PDB file of C-alpha atoms and ligand atoms in Angstrom:
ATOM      1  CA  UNK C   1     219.737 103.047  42.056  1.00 98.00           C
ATOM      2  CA  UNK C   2     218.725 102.941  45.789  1.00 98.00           C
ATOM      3  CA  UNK C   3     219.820 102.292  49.078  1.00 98.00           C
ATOM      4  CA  UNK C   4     218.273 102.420  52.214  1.00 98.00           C
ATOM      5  CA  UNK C   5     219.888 102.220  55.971  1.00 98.00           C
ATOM      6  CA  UNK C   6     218.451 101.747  59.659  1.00 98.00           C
ATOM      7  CA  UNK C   7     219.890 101.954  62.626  1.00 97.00           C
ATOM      8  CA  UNK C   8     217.312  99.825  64.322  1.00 95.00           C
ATOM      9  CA  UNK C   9     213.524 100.210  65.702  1.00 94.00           C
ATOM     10  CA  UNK C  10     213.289 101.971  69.255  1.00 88.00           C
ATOM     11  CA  UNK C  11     211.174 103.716  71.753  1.00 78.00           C
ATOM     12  CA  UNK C  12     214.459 106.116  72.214  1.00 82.00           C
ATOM     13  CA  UNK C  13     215.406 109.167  69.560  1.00 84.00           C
ATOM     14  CA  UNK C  14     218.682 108.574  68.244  1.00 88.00           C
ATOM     15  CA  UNK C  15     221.302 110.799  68.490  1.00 91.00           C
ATOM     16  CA  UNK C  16     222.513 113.435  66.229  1.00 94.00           C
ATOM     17  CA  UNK C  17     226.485 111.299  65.938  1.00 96.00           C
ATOM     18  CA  UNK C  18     224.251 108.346  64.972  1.00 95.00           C
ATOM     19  CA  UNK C  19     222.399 109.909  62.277  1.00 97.00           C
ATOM     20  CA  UNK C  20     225.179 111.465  60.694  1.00 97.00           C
ATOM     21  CA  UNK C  21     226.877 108.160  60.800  1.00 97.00           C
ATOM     22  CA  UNK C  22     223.938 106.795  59.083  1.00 98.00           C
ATOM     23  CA  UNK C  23     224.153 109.243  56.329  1.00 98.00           C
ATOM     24  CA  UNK C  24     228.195 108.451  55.839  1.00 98.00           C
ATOM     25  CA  UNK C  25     227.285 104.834  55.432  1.00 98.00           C
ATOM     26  CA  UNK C  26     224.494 105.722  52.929  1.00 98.00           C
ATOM     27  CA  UNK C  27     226.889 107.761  51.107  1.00 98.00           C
ATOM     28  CA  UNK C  28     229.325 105.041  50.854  1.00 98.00           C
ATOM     29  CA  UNK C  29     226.560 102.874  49.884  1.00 98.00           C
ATOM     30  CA  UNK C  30     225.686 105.353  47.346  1.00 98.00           C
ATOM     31  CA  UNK C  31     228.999 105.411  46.111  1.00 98.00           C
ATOM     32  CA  UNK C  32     229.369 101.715  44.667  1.00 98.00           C
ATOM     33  CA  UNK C  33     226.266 101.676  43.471  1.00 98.00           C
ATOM     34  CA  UNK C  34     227.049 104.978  41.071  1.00 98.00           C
ATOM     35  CA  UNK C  35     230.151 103.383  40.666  1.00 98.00           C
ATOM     36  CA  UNK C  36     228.346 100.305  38.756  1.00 98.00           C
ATOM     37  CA  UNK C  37     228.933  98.335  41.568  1.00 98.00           C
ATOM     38  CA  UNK C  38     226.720  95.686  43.074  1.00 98.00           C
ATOM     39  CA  UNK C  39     223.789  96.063  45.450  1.00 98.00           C
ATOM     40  CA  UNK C  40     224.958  93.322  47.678  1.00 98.00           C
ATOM     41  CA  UNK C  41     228.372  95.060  47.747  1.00 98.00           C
ATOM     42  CA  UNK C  42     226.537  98.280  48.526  1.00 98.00           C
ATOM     43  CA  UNK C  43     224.459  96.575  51.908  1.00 99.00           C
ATOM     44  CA  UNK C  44     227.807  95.508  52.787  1.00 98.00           C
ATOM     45  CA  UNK C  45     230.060  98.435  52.731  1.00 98.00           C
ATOM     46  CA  UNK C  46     227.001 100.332  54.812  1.00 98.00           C
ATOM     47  CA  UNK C  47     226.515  97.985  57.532  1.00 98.00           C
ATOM     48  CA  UNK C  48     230.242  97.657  57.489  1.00 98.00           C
ATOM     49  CA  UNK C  49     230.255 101.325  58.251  1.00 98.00           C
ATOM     50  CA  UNK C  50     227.851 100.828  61.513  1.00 98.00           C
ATOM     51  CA  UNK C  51     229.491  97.765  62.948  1.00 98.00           C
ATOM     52  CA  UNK C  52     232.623 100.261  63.212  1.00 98.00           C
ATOM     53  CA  UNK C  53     230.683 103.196  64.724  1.00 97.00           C
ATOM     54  CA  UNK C  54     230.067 101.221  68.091  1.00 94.00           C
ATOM     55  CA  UNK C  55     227.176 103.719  67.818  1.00 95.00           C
ATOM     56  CA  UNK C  56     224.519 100.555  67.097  1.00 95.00           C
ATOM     57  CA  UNK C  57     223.752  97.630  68.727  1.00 93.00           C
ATOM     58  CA  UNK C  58     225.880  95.691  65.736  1.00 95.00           C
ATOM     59  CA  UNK C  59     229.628  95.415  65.543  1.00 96.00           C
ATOM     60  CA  UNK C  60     231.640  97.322  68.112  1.00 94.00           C
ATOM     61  CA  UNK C  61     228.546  98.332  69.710  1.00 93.00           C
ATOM     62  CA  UNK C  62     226.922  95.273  70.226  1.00 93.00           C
ATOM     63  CA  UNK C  63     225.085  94.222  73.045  1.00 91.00           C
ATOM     64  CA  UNK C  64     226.389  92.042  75.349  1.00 92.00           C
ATOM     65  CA  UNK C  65     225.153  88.479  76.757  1.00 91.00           C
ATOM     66  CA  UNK C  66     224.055  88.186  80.758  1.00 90.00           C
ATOM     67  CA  UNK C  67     227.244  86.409  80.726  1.00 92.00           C
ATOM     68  CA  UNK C  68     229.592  89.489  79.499  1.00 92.00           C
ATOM     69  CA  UNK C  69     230.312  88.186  76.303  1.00 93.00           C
ATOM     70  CA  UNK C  70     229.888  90.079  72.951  1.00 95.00           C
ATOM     71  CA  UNK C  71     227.992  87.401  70.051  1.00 96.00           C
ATOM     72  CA  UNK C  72     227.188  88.681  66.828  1.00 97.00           C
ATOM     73  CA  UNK C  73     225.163  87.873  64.524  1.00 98.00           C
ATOM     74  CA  UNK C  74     224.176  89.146  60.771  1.00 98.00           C
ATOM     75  CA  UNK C  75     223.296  88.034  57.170  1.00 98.00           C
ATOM     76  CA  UNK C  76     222.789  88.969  53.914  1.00 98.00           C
ATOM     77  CA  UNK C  77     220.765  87.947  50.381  1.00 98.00           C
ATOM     78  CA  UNK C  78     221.151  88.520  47.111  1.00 98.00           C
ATOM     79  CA  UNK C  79     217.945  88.706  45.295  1.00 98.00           C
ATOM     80  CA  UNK C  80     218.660  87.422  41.417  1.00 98.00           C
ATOM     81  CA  UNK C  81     220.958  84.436  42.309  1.00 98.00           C
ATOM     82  CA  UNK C  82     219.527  83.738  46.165  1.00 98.00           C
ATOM     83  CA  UNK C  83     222.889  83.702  47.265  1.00 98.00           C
ATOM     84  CA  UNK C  84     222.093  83.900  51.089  1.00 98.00           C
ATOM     85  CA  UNK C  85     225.227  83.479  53.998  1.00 98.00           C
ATOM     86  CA  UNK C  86     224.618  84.209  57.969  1.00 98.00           C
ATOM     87  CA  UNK C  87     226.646  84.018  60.693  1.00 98.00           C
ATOM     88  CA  UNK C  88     225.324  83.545  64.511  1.00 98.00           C
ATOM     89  CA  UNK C  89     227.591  84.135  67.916  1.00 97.00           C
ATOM     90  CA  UNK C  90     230.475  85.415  66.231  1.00 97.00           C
ATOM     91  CA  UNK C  91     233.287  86.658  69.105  1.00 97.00           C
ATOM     92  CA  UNK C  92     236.643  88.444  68.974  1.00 97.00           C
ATOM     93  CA  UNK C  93     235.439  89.949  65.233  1.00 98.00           C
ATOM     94  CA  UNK C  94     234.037  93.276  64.544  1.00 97.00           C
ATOM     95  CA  UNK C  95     232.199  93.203  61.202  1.00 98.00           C
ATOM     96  CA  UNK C  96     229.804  89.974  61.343  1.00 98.00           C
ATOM     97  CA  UNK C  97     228.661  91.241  58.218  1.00 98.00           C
ATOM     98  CA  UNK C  98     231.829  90.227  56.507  1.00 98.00           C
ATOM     99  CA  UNK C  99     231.789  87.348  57.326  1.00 98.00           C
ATOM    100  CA  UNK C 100     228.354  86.405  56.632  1.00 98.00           C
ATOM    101  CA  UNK C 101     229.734  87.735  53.136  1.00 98.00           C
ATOM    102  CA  UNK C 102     231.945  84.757  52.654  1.00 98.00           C
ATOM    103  CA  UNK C 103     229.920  82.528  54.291  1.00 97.00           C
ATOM    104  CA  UNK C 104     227.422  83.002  51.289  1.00 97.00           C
ATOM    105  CA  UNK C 105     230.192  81.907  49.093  1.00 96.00           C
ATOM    106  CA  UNK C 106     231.027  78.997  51.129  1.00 96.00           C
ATOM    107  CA  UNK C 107     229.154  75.588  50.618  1.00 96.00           C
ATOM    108  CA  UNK C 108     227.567  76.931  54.098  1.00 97.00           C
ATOM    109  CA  UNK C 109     224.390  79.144  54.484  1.00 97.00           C
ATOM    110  CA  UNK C 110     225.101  79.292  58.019  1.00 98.00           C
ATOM    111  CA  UNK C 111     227.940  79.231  60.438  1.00 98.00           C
ATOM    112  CA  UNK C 112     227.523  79.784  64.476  1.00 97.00           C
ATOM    113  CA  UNK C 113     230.008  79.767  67.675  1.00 91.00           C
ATOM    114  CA  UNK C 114     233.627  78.429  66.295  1.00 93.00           C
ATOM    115  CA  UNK C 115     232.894  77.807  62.732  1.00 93.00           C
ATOM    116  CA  UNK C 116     232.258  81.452  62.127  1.00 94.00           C
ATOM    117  CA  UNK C 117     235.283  82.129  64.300  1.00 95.00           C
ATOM    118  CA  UNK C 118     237.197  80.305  61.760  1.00 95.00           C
ATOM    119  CA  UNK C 119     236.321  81.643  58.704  1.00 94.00           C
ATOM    120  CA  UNK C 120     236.267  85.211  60.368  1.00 96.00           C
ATOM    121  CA  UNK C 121     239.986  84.374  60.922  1.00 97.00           C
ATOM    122  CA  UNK C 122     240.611  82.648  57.481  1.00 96.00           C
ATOM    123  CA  UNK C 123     239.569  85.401  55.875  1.00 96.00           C
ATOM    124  CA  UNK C 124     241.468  88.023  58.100  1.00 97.00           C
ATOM    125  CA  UNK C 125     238.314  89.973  59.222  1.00 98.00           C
ATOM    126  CA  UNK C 126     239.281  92.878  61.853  1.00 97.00           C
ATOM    127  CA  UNK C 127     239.207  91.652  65.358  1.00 97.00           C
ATOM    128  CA  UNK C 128     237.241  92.853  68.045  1.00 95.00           C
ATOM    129  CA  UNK C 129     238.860  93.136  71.641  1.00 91.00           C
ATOM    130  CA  UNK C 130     236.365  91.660  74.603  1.00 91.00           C
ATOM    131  CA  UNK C 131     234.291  93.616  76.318  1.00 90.00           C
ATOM    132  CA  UNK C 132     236.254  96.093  78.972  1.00 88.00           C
ATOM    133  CA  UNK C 133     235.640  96.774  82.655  1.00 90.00           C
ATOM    134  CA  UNK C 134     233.413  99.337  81.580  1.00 87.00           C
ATOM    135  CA  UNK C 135     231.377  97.851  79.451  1.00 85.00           C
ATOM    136  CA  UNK C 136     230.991  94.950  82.011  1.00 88.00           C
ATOM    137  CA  UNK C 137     230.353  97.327  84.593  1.00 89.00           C
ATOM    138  CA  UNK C 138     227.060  98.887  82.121  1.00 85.00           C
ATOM    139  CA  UNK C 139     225.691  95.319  82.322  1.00 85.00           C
ATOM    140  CA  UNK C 140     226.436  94.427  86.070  1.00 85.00           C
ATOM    141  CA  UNK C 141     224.471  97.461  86.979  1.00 84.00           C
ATOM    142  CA  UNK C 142     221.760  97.047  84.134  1.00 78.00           C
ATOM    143  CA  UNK C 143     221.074  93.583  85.890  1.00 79.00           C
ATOM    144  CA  UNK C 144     221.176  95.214  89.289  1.00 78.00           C
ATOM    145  CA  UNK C 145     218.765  97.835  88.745  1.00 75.00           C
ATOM    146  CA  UNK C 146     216.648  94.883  86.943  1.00 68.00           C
ATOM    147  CA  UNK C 147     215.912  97.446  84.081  1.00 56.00           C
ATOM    148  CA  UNK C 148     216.472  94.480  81.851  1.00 53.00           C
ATOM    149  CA  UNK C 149     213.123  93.440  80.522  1.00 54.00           C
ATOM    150  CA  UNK C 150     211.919  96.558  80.236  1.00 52.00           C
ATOM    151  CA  UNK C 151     214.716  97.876  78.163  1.00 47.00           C
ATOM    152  CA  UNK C 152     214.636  94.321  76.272  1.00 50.00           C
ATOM    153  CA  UNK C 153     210.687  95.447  74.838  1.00 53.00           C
ATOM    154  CA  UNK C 154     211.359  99.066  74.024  1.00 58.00           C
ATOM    155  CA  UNK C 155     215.315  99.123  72.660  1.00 63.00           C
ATOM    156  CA  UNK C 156     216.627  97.678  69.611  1.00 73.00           C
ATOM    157  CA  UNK C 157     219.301  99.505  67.429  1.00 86.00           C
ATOM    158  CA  UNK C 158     220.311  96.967  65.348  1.00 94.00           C
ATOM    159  CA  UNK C 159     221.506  97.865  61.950  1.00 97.00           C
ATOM    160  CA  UNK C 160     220.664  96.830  58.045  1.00 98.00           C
ATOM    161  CA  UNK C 161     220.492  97.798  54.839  1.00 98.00           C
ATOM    162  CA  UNK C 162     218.949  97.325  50.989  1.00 99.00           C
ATOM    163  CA  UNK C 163     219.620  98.248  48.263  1.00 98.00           C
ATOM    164  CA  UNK C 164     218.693  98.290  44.151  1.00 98.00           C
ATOM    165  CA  UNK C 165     221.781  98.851  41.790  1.00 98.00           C
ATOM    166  CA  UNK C 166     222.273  99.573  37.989  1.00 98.00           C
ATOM    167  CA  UNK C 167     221.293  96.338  36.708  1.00 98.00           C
ATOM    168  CA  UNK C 168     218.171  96.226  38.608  1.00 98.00           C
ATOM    169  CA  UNK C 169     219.590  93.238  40.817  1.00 98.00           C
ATOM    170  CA  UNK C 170     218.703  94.014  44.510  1.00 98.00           C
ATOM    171  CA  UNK C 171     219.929  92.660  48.065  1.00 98.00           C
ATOM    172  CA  UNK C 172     219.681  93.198  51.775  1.00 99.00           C
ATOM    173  CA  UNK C 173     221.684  92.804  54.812  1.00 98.00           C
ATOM    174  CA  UNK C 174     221.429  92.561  58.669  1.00 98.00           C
ATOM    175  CA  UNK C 175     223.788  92.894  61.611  1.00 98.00           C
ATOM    176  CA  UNK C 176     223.280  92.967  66.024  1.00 97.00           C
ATOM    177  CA  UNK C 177     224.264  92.499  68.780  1.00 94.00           C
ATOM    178  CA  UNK C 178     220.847  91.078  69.951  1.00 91.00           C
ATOM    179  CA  UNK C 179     218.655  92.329  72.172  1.00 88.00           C
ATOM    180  CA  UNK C 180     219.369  94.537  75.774  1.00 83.00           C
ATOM    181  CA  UNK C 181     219.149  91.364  78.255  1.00 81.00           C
ATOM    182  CA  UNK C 182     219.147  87.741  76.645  1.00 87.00           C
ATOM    183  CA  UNK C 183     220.772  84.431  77.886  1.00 89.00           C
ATOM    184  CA  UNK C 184     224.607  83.539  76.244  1.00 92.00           C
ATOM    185  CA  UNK C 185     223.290  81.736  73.496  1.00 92.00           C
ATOM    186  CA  UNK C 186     220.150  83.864  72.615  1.00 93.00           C
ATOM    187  CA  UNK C 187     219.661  84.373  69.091  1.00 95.00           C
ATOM    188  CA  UNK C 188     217.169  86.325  67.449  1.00 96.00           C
ATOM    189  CA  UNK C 189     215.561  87.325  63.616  1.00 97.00           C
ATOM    190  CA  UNK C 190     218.886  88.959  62.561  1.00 98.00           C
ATOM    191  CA  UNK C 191     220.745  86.232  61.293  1.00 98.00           C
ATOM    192  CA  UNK C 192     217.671  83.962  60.495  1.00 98.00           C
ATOM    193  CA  UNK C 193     216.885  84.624  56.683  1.00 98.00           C
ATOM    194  CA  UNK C 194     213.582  85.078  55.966  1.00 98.00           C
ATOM    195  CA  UNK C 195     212.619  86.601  59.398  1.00 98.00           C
ATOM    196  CA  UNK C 196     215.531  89.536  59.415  1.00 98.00           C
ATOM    197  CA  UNK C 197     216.347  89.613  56.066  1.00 98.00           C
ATOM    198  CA  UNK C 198     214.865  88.281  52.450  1.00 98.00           C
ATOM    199  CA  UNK C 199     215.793  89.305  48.643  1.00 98.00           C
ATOM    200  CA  UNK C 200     214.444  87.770  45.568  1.00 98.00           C
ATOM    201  CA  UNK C 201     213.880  88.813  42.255  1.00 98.00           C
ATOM    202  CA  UNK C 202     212.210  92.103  42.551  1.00 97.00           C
ATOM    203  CA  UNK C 203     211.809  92.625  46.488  1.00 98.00           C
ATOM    204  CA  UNK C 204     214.900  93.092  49.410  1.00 98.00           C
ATOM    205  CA  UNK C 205     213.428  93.459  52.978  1.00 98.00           C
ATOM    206  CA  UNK C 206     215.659  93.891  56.229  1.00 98.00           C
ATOM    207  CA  UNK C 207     213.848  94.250  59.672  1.00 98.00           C
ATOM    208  CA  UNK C 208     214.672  94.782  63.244  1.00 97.00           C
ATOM    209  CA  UNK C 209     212.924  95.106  66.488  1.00 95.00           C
ATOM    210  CA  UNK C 210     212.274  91.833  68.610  1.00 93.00           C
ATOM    211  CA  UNK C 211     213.492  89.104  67.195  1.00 95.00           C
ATOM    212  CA  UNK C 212     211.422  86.371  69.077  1.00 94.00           C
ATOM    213  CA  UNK C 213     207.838  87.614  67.259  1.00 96.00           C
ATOM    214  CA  UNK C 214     209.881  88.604  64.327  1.00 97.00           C
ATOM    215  CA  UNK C 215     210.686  84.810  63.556  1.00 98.00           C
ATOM    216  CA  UNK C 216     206.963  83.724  64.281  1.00 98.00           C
ATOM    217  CA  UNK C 217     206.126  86.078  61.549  1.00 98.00           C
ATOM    218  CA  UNK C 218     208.708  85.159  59.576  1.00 98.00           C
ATOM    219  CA  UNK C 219     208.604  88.883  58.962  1.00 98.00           C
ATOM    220  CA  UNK C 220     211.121  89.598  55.945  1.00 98.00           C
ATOM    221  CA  UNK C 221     209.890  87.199  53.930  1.00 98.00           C
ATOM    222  CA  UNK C 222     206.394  87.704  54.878  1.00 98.00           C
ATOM    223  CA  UNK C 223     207.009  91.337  53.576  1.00 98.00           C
ATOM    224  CA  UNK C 224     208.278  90.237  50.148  1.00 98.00           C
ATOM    225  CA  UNK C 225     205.503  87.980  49.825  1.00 98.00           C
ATOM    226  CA  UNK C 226     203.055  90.715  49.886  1.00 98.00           C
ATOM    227  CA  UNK C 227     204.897  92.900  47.700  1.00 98.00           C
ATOM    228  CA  UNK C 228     203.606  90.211  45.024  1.00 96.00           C
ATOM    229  CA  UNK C 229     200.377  91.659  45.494  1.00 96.00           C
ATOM    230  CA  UNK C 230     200.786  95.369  46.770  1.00 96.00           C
ATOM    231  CA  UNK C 231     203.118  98.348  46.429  1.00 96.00           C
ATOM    232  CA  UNK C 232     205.986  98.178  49.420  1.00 98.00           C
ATOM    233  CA  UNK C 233     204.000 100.622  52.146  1.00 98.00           C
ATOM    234  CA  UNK C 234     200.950  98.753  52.406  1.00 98.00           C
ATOM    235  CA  UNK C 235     203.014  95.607  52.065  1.00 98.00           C
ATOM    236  CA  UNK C 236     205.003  96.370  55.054  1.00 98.00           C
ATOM    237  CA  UNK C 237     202.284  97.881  57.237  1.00 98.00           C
ATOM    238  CA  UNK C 238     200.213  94.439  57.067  1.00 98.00           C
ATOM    239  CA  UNK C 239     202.795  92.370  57.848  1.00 98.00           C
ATOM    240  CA  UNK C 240     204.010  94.628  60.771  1.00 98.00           C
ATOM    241  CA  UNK C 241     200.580  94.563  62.053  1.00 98.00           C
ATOM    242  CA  UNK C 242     201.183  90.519  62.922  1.00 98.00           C
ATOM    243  CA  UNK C 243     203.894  91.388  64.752  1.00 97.00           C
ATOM    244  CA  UNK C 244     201.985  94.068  66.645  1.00 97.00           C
ATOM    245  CA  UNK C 245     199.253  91.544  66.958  1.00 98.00           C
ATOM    246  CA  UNK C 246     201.623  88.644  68.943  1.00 97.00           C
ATOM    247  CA  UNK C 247     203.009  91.797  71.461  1.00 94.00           C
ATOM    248  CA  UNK C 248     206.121  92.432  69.735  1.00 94.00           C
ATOM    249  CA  UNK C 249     207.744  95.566  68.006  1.00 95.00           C
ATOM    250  CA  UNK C 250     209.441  96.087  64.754  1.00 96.00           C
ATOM    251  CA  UNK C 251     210.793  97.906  61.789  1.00 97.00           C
ATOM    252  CA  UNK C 252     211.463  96.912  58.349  1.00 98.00           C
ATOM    253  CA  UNK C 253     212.571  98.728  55.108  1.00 98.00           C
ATOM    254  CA  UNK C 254     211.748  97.343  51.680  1.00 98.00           C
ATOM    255  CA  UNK C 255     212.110  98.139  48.058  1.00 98.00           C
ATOM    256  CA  UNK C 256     211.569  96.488  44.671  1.00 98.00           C
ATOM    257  CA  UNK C 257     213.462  96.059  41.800  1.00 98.00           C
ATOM    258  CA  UNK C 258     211.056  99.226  40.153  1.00 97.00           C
ATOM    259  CA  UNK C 259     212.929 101.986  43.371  1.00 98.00           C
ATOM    260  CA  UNK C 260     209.418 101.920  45.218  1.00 98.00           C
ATOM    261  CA  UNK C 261     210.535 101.336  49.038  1.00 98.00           C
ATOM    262  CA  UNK C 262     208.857 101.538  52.385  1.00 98.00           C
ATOM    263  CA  UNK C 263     210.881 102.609  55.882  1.00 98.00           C
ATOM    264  CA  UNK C 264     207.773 101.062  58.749  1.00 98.00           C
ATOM    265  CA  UNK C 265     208.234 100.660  62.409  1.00 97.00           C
ATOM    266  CA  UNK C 266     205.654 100.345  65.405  1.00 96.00           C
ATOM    267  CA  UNK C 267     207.916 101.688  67.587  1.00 94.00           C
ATOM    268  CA  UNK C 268     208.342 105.668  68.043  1.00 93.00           C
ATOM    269  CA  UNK C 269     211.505 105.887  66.209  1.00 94.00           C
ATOM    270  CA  UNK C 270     213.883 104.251  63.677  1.00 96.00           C
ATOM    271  CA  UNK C 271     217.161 105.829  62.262  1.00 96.00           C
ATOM    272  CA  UNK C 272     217.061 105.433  59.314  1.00 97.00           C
ATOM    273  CA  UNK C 273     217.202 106.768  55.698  1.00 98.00           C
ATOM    274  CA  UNK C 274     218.113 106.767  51.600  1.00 98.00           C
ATOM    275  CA  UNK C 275     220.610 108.246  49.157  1.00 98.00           C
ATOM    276  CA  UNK C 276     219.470 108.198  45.597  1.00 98.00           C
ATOM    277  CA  UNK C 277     220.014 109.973  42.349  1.00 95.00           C
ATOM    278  CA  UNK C 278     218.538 113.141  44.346  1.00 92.00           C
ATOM    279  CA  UNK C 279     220.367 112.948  47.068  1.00 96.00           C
ATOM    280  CA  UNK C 280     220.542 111.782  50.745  1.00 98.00           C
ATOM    281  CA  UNK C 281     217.832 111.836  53.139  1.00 98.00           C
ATOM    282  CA  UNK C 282     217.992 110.357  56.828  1.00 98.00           C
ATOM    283  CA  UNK C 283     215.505 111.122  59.951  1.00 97.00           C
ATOM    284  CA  UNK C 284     214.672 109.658  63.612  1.00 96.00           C
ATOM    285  CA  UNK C 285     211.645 107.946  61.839  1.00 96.00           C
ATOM    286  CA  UNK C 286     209.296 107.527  58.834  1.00 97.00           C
ATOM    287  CA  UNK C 287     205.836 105.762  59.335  1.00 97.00           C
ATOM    288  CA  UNK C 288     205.048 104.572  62.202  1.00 97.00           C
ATOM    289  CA  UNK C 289     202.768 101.938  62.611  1.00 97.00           C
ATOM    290  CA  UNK C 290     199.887 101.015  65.207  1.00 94.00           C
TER     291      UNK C 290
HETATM  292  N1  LIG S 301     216.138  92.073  65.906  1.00 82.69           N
HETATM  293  C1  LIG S 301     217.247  92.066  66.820  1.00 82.69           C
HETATM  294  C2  LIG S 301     217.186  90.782  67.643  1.00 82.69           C
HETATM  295  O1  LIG S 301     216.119  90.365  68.041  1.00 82.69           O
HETATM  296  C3  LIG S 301     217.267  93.240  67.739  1.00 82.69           C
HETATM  297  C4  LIG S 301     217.206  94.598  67.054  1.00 82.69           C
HETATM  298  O2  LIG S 301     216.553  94.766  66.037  1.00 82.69           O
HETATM  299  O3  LIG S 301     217.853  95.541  67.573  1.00 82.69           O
HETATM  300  O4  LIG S 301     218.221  90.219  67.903  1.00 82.69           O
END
């Protein structure tokens, strides 16, 4: 049993509130799996966890679009039965993740704008007030000070999670609120599977960073690929060397169905961490690549 948590790729050290939120959520993770319960229930509860925080760029803390409004996106996979379900622009709901959940259940893979909206409500998923004056006030002066694209190649803080449970079945699981500055209507790797997340068989791979080289690499996937051939660390550092090589930034974490994992990133930091039979271990970053 295994699970493993980020709270997203960045050039900035998280804070001490957001690690120790990290480690709760790995806990709870930890929890259902010890419980005999299932991986993909495990990713969920975690990233559940972080949507609430508002301490991420995911759930309540998600970024917002130049035009004020909060879209979400996320998804998950299941690794023995493929089961895959995403969601993309999700508004008014707070755990994207949840809904991606029943999405994967759905005849659907995907759902974006009003169709997620609609199963978010079906399904009575917590809502999520619109952004406030404040928040609005953030972005005015973000786009004022025209920080934006700067902040839009250094910060990312999504969230995401894998996991291995009892049975050896694993899964992984993505959630954000995009990146710092992007058009309404932006979306990036997180809810495209195979570029934020993948889980098959014996691999479950969950990146962040930016999304827009992250699909050209079609990074998660790319990942599990080479995890055919070698053992998850030099697996992940290849593949996050094509990211690096088209100018773009990322983090991934990885494991396979035998509890070897890999926690990667190019950029300086990455929350993140794992809670396993010997207990719980989360830190600003783990290897960083170049
Ligand atoms: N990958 C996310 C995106 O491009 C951003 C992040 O990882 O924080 O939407």
């Amino acid at each position: 049993m295994l699970i493993i948590a980020h709270g997203g790729a960045g050039a900035k050290r998280p804070t001490k509130k957001a690690l120790k939120k990290l480690e709760e959520s790995l806990q709870a993770g930890f929890k259902i799996l010890k419980d005999g319960g299932s991986a993909l229930k495990a990713v969920v509860e975690a990233i559940d966890i972080l949507e609430d925080s508002g301490l991420f760029n995911a759930g309540s803390g998600g970024n917002l679009q130049l035009d004020g409004k909060r879209r979400l996106d996320a998804s998950l996979m299941e690794g023995r039965t493929l089961k895959a379900g995403a969601v993309i622009g999700l508004q008014g709901f707070r755990n994207p993740i949840r809904a991606a959940e029943v999405i994967m259940d759905s005849p659907h893979r995907i759902l974006t704008n009003e169709g997620a909206r609609v199963i978010a409500r079906a399904h009575g998923l917590k809502r999520l007030p619109p952004p406030d004056h404040a928040d609005l006030e953030r972005l005015r002066r973000k786009i004022k000070k025209g920080a934006a694209l700067d902040a839009y190649k250094k910060y990312f803080s999504t969230v995401g999670a894998v996991a291995l449970d009892k049975g050896g079945n694993v899964a992984a699981g993505s959630s954000t609120g995009g990146v710092s500055t992007m058009l309404p209507g932006r979306v990036g790797d997180t809810p495209i599977i195979g570029a934020g997340v993948y889980a098959d068989l014996n691999t479950a791979v969950s990146c962040t960073g930016k999304g827009e080289e992250i699909i050209r690499v079609a990074l998660a996937k790319e990942v599990s690929m080479n995890m055919k051939r070698k053992g998850p660390e030099a697996a992940g550092e290849e593949s996050l060397k094509k990211v690096l090589g088209l100018g773009g930034d990322a983090g991934l974490i990885a494991l396979d169905s035998a509890g070897r994992f890999t926690i990667a990133h190019t950029t300086g930091a990455m929350a993140s961490g794992y809670a396993r039979e010997g207990g719980i271990i989360v830190r600003q970053g783990f290897r960083v690549i170049k």
